Coordinates of C-alpha atoms in Angstrom, one line a residue:
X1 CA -6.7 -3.6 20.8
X2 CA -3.3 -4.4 19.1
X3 CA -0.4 -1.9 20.2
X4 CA 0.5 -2.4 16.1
X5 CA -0.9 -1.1 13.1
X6 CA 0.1 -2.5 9.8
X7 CA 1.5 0.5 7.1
X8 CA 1.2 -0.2 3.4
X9 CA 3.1 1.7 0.1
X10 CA 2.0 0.5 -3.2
X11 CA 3.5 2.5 -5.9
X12 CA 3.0 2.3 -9.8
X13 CA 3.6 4.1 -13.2
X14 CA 0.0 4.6 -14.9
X15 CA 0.2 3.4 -18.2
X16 CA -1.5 6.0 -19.5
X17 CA -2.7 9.8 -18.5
X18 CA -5.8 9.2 -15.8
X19 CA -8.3 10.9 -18.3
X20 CA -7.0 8.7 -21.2
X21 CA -10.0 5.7 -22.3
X22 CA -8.0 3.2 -21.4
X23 CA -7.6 4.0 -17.9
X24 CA -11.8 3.9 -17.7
X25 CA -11.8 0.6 -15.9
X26 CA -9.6 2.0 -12.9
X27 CA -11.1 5.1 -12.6
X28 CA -14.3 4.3 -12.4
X29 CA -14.1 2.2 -9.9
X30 CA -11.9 3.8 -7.9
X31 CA -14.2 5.2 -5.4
X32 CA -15.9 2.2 -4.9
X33 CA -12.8 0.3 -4.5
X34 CA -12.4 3.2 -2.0
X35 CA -15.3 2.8 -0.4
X36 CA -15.4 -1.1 0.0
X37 CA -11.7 -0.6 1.7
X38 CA -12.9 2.3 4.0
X39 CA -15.5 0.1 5.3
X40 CA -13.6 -3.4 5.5
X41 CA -13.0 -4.9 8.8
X42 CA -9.7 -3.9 10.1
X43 CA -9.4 -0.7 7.7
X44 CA -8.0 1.9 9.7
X45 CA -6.5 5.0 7.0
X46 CA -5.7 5.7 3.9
X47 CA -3.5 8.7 2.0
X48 CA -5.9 11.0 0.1
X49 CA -4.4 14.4 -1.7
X50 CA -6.0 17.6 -0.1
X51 CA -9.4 18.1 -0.7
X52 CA -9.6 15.2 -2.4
X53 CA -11.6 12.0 -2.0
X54 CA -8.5 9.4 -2.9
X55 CA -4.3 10.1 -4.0
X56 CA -4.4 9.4 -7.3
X57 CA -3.2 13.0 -8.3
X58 CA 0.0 12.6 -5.6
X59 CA 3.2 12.5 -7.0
X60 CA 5.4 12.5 -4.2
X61 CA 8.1 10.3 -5.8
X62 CA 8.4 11.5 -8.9
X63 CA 5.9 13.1 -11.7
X64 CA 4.7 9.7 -13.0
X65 CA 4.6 7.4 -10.4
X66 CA 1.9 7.0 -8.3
X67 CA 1.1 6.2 -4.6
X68 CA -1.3 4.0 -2.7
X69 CA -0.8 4.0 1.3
X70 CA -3.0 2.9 3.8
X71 CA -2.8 1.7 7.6
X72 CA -5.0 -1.6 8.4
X73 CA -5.2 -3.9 11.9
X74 CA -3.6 -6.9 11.0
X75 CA -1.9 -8.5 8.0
X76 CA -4.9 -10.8 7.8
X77 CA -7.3 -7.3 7.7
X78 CA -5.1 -6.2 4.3
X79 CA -4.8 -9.8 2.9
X80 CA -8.7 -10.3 3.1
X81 CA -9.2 -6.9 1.6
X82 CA -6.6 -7.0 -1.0
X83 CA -7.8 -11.0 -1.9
X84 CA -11.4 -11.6 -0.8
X85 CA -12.8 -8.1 -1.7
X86 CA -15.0 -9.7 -5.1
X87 CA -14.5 -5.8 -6.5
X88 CA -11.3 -5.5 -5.4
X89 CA -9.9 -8.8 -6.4
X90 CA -11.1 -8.3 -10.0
X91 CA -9.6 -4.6 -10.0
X92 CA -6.0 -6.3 -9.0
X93 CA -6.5 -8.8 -11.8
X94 CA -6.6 -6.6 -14.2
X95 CA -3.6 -4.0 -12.5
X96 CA -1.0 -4.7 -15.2
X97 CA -3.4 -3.2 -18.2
X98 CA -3.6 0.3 -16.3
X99 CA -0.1 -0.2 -14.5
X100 CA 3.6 -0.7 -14.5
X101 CA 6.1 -1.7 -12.4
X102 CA 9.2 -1.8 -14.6
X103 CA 12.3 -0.5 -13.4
X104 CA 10.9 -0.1 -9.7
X105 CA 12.0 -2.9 -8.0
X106 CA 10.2 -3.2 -5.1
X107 CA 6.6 -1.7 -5.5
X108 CA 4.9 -2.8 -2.5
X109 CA 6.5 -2.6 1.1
X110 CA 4.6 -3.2 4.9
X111 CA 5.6 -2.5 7.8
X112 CA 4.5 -2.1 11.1
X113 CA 3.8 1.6 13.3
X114 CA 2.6 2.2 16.7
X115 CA -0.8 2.2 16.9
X116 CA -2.5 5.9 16.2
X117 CA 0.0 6.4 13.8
X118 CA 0.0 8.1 10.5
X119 CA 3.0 7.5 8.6
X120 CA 4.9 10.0 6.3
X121 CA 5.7 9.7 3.0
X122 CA 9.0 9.6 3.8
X123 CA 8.8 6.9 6.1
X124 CA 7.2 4.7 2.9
X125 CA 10.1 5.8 0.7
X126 CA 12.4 4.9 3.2
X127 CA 10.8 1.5 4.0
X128 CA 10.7 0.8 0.2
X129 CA 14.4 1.5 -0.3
X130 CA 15.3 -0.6 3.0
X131 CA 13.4 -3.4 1.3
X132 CA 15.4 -3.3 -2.0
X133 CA 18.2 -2.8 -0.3
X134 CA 18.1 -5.8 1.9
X135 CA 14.8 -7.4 0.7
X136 CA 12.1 -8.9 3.5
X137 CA 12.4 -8.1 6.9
X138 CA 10.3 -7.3 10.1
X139 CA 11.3 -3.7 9.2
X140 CA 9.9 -3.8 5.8
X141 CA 8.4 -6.8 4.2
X142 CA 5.7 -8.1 2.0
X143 CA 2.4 -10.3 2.1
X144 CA 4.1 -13.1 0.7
X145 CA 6.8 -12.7 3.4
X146 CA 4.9 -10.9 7.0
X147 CA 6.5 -10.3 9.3
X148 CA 5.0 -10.3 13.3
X149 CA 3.8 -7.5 14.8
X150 CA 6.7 -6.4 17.5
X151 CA 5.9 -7.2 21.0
X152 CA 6.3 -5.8 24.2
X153 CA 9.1 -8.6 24.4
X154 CA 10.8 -8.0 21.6
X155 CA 9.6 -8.6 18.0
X156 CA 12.5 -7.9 16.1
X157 CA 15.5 -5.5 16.0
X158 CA 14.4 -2.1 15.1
X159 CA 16.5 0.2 12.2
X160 CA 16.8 3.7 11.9
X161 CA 13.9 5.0 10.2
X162 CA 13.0 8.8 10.0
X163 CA 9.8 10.0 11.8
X164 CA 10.1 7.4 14.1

């Protein structure tokens, strides 16, 4: 077992109120999408709101802007979810008729925690913002840019984060 989990913050502005017809094609798969991630190989947590079965009515960030965060083995655990999930795949295709990512910059940030680790909300935010700030690094990077998992030798220099 890896002494390294990999984080994930996806954030988004819904084009629309969740309840509003042309948000049907997200929300009504979205606990299947949940489910299929849940049960993936490598799947290891996701954020879900209280009493609730996914975050979708979280706004820590701000009243519009939603969150997606999740904890998976490996980069190659997230990538095959994220890319070779049929369901999935087809729900990201079509991501930019329900979403928006104007103005964000970033929107999507990784980053590795000790194994058995939840992180905070804060931690994402914090992550998200060290990416923008200084773009990919092993403290906060992206699937088109991973980063190793740190070892036991050394994996890269570590940054002030909080929670951590």
């Amino acid at each position: 077992m890896s002494e390294y989990h990999l984080a994930q913050l996806n954030v988004a502005y819904p084009r629309a109120p969740l309840d509003d017809p042309s948000m049907a094609g997200f929300v009504d798969e979205l606990a299947l999408i949940n489910a299929r991630a849940d049960a993936a190989p490598g799947f290891v947590w996701r954020l879900v709101g209280e009493g609730a079965d996914d975050a979708t009515a979280l706004r820590p960030f701000g009243p519009d802007l939603m969150v997606n965060m999740s904890v998976w083995e490996s980069v190659e655990a997230l990538r095959d979810f994220t890319y070779r999930d049929a369901t999935h795949l087809e729900q990201l295709r079509r991501r930019r008729e329900w979403f928006s990512h104007q103005a964000l910059g970033s929107h999507l940030v990784l980053w590795w925690v000790p194994a058995g680790t939840v992180p905070t909300l804060r931690e994402a935010r914090e992550r998200l913002a060290l990416l923008d700030r200084d773009g990919p690094g092993p403290e906060a990077f992206t699937l088109r840019e991973p980063y190793p998992m740190p070892s036991a030798s050394g994996g890269g220099e570590r940054v002030a984060v909080a929670g951590q």
